PDB file of C-alpha atoms in Angstrom:
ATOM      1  CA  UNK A   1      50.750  14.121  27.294  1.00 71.00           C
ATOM      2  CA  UNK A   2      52.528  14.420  24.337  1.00 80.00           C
ATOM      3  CA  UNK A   3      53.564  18.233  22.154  1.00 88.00           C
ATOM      4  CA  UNK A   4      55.614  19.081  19.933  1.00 93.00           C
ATOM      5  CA  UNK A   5      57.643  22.519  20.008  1.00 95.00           C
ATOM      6  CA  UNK A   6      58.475  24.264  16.779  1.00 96.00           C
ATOM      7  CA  UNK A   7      61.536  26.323  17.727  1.00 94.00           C
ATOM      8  CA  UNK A   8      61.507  28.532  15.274  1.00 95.00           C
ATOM      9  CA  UNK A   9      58.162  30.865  14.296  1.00 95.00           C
ATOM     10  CA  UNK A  10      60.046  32.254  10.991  1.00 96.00           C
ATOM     11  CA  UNK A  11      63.110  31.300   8.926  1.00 98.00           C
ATOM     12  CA  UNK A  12      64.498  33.119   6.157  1.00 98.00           C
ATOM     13  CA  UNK A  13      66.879  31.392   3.688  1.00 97.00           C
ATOM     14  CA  UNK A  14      68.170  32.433   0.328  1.00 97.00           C
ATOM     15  CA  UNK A  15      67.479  30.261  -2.759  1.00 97.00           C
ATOM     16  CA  UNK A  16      69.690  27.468  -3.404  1.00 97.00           C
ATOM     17  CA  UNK A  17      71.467  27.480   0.351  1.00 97.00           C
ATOM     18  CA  UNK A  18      70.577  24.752   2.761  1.00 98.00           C
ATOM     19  CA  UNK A  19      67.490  24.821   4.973  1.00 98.00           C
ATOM     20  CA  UNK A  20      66.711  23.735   9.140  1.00 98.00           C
ATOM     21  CA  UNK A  21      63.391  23.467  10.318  1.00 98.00           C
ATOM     22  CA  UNK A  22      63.587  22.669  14.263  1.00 98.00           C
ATOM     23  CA  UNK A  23      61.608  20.547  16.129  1.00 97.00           C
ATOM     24  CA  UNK A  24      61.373  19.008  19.329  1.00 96.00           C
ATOM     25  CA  UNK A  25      58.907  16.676  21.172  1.00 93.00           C
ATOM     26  CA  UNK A  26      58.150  15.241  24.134  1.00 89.00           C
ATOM     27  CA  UNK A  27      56.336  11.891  24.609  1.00 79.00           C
ATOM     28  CA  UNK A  28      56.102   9.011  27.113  1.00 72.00           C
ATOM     29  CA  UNK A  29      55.178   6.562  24.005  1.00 73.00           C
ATOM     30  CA  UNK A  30      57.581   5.594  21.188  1.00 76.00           C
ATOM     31  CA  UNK A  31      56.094   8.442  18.718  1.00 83.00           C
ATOM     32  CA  UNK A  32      55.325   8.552  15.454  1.00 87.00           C
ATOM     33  CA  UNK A  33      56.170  11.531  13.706  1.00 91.00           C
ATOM     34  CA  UNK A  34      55.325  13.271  10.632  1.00 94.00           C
ATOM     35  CA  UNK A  35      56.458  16.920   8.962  1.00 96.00           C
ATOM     36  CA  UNK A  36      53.252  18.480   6.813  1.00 95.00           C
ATOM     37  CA  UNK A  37      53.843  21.369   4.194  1.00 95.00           C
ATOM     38  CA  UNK A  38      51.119  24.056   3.733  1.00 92.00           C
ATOM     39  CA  UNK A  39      50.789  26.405   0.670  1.00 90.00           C
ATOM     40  CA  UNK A  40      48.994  29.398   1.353  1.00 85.00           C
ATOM     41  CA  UNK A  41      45.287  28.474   1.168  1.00 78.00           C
ATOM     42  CA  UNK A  42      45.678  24.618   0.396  1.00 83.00           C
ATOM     43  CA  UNK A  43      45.580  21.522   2.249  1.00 85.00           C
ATOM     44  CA  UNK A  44      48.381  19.681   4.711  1.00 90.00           C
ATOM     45  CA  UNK A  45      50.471  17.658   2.698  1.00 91.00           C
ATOM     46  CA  UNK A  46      52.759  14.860   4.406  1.00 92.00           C
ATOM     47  CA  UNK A  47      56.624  15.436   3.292  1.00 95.00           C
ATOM     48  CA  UNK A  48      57.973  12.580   5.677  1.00 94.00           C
ATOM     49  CA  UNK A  49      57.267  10.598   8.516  1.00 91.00           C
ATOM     50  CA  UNK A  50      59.030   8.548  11.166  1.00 89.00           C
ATOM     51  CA  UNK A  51      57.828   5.586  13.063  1.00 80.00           C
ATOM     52  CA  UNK A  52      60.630   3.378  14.896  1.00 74.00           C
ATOM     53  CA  UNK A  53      62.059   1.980  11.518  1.00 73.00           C
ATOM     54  CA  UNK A  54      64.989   4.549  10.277  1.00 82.00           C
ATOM     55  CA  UNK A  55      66.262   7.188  12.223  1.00 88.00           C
ATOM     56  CA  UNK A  56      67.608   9.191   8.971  1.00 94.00           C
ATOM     57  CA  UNK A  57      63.641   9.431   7.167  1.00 94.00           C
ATOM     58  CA  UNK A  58      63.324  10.394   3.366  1.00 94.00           C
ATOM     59  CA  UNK A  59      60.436  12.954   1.920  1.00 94.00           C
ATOM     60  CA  UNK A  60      59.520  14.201  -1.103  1.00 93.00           C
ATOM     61  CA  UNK A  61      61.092  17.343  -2.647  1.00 94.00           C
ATOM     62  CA  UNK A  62      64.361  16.539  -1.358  1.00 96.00           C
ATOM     63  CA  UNK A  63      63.589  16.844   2.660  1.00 97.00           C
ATOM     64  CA  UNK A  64      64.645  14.949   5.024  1.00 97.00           C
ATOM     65  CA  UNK A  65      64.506  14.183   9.376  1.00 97.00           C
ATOM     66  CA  UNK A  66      66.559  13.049  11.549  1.00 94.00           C
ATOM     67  CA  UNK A  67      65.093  11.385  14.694  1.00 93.00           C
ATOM     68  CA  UNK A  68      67.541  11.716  17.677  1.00 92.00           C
ATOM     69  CA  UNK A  69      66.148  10.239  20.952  1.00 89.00           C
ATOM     70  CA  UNK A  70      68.678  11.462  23.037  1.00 90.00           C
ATOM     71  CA  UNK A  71      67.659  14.806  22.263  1.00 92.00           C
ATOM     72  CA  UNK A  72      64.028  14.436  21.752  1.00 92.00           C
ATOM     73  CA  UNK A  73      64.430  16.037  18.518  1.00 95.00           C
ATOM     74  CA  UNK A  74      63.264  15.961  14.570  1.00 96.00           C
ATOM     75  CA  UNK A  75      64.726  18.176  12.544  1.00 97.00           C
ATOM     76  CA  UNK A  76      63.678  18.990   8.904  1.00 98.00           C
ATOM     77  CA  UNK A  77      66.499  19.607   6.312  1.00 98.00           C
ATOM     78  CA  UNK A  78      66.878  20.085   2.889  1.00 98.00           C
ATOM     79  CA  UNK A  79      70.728  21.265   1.197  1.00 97.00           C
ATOM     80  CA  UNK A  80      69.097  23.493  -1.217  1.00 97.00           C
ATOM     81  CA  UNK A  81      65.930  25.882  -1.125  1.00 97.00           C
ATOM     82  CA  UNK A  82      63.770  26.148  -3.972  1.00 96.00           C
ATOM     83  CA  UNK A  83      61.726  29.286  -4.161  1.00 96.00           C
ATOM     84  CA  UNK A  84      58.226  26.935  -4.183  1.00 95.00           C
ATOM     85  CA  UNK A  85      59.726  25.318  -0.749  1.00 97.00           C
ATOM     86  CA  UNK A  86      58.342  28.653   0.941  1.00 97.00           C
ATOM     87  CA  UNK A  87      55.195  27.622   2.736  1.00 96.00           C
ATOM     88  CA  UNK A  88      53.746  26.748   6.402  1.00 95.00           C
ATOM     89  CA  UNK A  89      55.785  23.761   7.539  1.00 97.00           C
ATOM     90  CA  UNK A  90      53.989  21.349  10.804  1.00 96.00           C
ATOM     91  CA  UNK A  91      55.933  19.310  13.062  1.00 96.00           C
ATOM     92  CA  UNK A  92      53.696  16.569  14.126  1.00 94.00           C
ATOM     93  CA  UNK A  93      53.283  13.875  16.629  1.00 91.00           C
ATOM     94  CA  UNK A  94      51.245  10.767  17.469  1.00 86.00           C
ATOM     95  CA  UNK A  95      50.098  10.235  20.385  1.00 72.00           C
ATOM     96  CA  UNK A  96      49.797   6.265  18.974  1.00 63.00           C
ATOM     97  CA  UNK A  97      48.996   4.251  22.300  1.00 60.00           C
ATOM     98  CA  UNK A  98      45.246   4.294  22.258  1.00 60.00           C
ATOM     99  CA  UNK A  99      44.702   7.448  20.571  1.00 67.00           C
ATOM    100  CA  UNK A 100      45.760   8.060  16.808  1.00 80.00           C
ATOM    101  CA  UNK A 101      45.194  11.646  17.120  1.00 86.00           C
ATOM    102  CA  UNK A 102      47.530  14.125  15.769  1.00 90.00           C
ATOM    103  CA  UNK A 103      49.387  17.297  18.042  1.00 91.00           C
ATOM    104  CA  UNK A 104      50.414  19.955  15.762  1.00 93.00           C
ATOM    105  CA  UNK A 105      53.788  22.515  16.869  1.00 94.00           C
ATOM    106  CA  UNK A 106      52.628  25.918  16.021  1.00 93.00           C
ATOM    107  CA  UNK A 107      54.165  26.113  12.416  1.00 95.00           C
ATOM    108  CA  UNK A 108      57.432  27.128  11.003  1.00 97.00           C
ATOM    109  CA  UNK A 109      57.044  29.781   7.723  1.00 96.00           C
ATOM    110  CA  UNK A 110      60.054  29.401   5.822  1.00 97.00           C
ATOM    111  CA  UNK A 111      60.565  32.418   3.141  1.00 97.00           C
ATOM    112  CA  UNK A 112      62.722  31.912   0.462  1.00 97.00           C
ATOM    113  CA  UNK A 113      64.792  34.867  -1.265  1.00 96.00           C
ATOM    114  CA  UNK A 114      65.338  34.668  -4.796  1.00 94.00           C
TER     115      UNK A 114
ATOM    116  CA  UNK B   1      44.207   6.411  -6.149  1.00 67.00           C
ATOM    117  CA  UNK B   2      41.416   7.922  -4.115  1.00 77.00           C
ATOM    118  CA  UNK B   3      41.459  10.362  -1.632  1.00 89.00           C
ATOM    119  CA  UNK B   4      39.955  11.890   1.133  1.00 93.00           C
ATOM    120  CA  UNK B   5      36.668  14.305  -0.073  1.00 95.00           C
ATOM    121  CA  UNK B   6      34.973  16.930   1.689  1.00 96.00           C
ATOM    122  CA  UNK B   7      31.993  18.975   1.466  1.00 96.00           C
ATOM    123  CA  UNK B   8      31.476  21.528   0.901  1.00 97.00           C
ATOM    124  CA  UNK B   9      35.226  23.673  -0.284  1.00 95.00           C
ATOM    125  CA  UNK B  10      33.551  26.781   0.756  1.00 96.00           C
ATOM    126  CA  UNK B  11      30.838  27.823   3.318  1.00 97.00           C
ATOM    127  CA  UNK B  12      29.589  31.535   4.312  1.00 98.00           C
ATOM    128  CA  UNK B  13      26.912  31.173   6.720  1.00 98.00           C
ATOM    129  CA  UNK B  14      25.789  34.024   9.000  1.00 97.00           C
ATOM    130  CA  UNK B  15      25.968  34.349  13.029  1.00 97.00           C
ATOM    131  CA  UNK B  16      23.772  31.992  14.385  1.00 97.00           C
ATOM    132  CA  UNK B  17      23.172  30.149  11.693  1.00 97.00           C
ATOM    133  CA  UNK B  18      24.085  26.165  11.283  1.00 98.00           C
ATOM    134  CA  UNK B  19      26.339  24.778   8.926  1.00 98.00           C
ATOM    135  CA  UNK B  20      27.087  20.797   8.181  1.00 98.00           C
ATOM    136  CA  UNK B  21      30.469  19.518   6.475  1.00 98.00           C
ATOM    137  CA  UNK B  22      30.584  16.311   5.280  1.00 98.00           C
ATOM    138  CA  UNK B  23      33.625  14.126   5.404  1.00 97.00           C
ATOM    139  CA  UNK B  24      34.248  11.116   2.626  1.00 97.00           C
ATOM    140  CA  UNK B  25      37.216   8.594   4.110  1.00 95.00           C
ATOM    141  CA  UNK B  26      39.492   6.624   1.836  1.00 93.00           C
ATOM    142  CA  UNK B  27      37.300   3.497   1.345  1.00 92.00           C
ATOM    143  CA  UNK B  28      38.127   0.872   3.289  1.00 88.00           C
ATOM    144  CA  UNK B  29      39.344   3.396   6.262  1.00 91.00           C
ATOM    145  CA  UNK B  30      37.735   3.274   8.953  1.00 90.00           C
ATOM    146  CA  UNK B  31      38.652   5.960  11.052  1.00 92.00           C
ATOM    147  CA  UNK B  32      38.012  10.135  10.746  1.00 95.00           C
ATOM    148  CA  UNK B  33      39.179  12.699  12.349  1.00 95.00           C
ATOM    149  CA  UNK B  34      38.167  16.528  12.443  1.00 97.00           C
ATOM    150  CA  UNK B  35      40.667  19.246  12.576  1.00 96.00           C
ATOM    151  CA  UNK B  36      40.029  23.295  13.333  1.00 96.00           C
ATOM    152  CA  UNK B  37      42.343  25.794  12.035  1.00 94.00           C
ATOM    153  CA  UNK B  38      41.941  29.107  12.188  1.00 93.00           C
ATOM    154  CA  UNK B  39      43.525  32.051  11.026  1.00 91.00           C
ATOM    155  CA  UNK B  40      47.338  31.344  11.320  1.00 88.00           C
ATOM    156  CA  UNK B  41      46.976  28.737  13.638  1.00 91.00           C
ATOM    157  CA  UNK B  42      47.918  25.594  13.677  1.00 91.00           C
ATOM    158  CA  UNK B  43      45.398  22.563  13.393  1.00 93.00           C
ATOM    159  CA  UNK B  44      43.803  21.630  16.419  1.00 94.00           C
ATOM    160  CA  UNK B  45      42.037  18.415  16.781  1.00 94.00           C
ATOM    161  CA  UNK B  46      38.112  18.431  17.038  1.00 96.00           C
ATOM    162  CA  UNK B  47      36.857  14.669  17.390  1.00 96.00           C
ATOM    163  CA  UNK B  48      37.315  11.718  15.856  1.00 94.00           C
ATOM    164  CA  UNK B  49      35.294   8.203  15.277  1.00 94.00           C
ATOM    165  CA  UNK B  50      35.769   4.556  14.646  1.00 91.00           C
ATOM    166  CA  UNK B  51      34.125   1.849  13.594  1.00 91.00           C
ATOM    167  CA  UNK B  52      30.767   4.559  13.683  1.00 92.00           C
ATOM    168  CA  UNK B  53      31.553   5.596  17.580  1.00 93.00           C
ATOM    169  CA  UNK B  54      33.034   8.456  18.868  1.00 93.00           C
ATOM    170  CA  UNK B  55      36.715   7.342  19.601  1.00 91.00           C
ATOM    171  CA  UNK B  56      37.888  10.183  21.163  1.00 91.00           C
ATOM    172  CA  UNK B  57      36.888  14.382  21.831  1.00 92.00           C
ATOM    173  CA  UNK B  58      39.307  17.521  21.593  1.00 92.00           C
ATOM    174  CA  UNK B  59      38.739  20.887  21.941  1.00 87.00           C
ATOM    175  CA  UNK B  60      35.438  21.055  20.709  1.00 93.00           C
ATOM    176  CA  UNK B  61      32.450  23.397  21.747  1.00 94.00           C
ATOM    177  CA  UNK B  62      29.036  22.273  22.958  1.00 95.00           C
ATOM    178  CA  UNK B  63      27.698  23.885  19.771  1.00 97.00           C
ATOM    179  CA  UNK B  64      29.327  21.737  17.649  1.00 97.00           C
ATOM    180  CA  UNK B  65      28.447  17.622  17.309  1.00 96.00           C
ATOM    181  CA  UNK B  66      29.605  15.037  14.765  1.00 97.00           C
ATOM    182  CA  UNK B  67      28.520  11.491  13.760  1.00 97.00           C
ATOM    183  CA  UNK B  68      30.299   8.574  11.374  1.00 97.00           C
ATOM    184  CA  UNK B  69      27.600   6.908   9.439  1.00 96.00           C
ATOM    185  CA  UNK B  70      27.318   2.977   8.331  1.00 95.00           C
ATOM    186  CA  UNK B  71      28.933   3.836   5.096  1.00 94.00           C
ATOM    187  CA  UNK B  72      32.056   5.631   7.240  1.00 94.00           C
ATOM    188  CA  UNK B  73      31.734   9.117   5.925  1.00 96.00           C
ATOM    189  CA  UNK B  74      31.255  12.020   8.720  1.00 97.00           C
ATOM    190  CA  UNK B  75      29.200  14.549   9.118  1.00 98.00           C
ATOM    191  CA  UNK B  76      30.312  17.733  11.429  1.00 98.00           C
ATOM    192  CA  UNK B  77      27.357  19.701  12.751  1.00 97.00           C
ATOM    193  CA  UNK B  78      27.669  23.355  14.023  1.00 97.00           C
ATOM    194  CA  UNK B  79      24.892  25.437  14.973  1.00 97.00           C
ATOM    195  CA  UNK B  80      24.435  29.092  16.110  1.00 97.00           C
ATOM    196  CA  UNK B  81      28.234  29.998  14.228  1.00 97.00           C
ATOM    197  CA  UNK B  82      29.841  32.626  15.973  1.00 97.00           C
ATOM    198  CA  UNK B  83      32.620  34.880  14.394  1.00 97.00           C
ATOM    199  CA  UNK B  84      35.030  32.807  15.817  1.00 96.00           C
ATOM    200  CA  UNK B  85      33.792  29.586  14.398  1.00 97.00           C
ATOM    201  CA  UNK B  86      35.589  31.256  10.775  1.00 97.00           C
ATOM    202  CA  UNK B  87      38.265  28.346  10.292  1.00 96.00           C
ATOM    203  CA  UNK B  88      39.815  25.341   7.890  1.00 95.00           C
ATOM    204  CA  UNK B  89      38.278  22.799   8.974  1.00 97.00           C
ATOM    205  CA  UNK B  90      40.009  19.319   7.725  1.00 95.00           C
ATOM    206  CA  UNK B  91      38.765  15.948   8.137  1.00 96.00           C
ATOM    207  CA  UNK B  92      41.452  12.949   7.778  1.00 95.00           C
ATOM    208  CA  UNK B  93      40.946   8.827   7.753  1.00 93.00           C
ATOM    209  CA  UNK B  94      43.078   6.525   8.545  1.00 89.00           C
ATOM    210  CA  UNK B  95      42.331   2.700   8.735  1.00 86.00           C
ATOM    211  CA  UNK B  96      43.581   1.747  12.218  1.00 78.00           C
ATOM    212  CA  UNK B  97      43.438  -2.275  11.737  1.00 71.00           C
ATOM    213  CA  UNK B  98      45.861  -1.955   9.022  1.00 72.00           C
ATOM    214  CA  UNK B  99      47.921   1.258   9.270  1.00 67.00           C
ATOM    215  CA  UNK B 100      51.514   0.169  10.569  1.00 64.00           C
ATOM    216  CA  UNK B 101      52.172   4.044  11.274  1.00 66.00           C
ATOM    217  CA  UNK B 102      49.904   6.181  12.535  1.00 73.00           C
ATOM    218  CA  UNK B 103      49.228   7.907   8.505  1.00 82.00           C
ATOM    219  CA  UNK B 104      46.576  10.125   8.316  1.00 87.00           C
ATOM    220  CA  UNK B 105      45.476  11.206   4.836  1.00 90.00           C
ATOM    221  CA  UNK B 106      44.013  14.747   5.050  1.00 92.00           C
ATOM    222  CA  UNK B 107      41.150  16.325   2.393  1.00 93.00           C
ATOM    223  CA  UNK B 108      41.341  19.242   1.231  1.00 92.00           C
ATOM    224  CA  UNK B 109      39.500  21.188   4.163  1.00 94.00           C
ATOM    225  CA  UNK B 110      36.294  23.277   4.407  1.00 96.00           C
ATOM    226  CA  UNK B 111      36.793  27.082   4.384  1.00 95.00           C
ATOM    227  CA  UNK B 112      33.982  28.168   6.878  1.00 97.00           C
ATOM    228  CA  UNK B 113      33.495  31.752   6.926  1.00 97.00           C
ATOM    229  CA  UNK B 114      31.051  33.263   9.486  1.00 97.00           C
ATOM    230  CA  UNK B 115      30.116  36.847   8.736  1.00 96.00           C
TER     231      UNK B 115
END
């Protein structure tokens, strides 16, 4: 079965320094694998996703993941926090091999200081 | 372009009662799923359909049952609401003949409350 562990339950980064959201996964299938932002009260929105092409994946808002293999990881960075980056962010994986259903990690809440 | 639409935004029911939430796919997607969230938690997946059958079941309760009609939108069904039952609950589509990576578009989520 494939999860996804979110390594960190908080992080706490000033405005305008760099930003590491850790994630690891474990799956027998070639994942796919996605990073979802969530203001307070709204909806999941995708920021990235990887799915065999690139290792090195571009978002939106100036994210990005790297997909390392050997380390079964997927890290979300960004080099400079913006105070409307503070949200819920969800590492995600696909299970992909006859089931498209999504496993969420338990959620990273990054809090940015002005 | 269009998006994923769900019905209603906002529900208060009481214990016991039922409650329905609708589900509108991307058109031309053929595939929805349901997600629960509750209070900081993270998404947890329901049930999902394609092509009109039942593709594949999560944790969902007994009390709860779902259906994908001929025009693809879903309906989840949830009778005699417990406190508990107070969650997000999302519905995403996807269209798995074409999708070349797993995408799911999400709506914007039903706030159930059960008082």
């Amino acid at each position: 079965a494939q999860s996804v562990t979110q390594l960190d339950s908080h992080v706490s980064v000033s405005e305008g320094t760099p930003v590491l959201l850790r994630c690891n996964y474990s799956s027998s299938y070639s994942p796919s694998l996605f990073w979802y932002v969530q203001h307070p009260n709204k909806g999941l929105q995708l920021l990235l996703k990887y799915t065999s092409a690139a290792t090195l994946v571009k978002g939106i808002n100036g994210f990005e993941a790297e997909f390392k293999k050997s380390e079964t990881s997927f890290h979300l960075t960004k080099p400079s926090a913006h105070m409307s980056d503070a949200a819920e962010y969800f590492c995600v994986v696909s299970e992909g091999d006859s089931s498209y259903k999504l496993i969420f990690g338990s959620g990273t809440r990054l809090l940015v200081r002005p | 372009a269009a998006g994923v639409i769900q019905s209603p935004r906002h529900l208060i029911k009481e214990k016991r009662e039922t409650a329905t939430l609708k589900c509108y796919p991307i058109p031309r997607h053929d595939t929805v799923y349901w997600y629960q969230q509750g209070p900081g938690q993270d998404p947890q997946f329901l049930i999902s359909f394609y092509e009109k059958m039942q593709s594949d079941k999560g944790s969902i309760p007994d009390r709860f049952s779902a259906q994908q009609f001929s025009d693809y939108h879903s309906e989840l069904n949830m009778s005699s609401l417990e406190l508990g039952d107070s969650a997000l609950y999302f519905c995403a589509s996807i269209s798995i003949g074409t999708s070349e990576d797993n995408e799911q578009f999400f709506g914007p989520g039903t706030r159930l409350t059960v008082l």
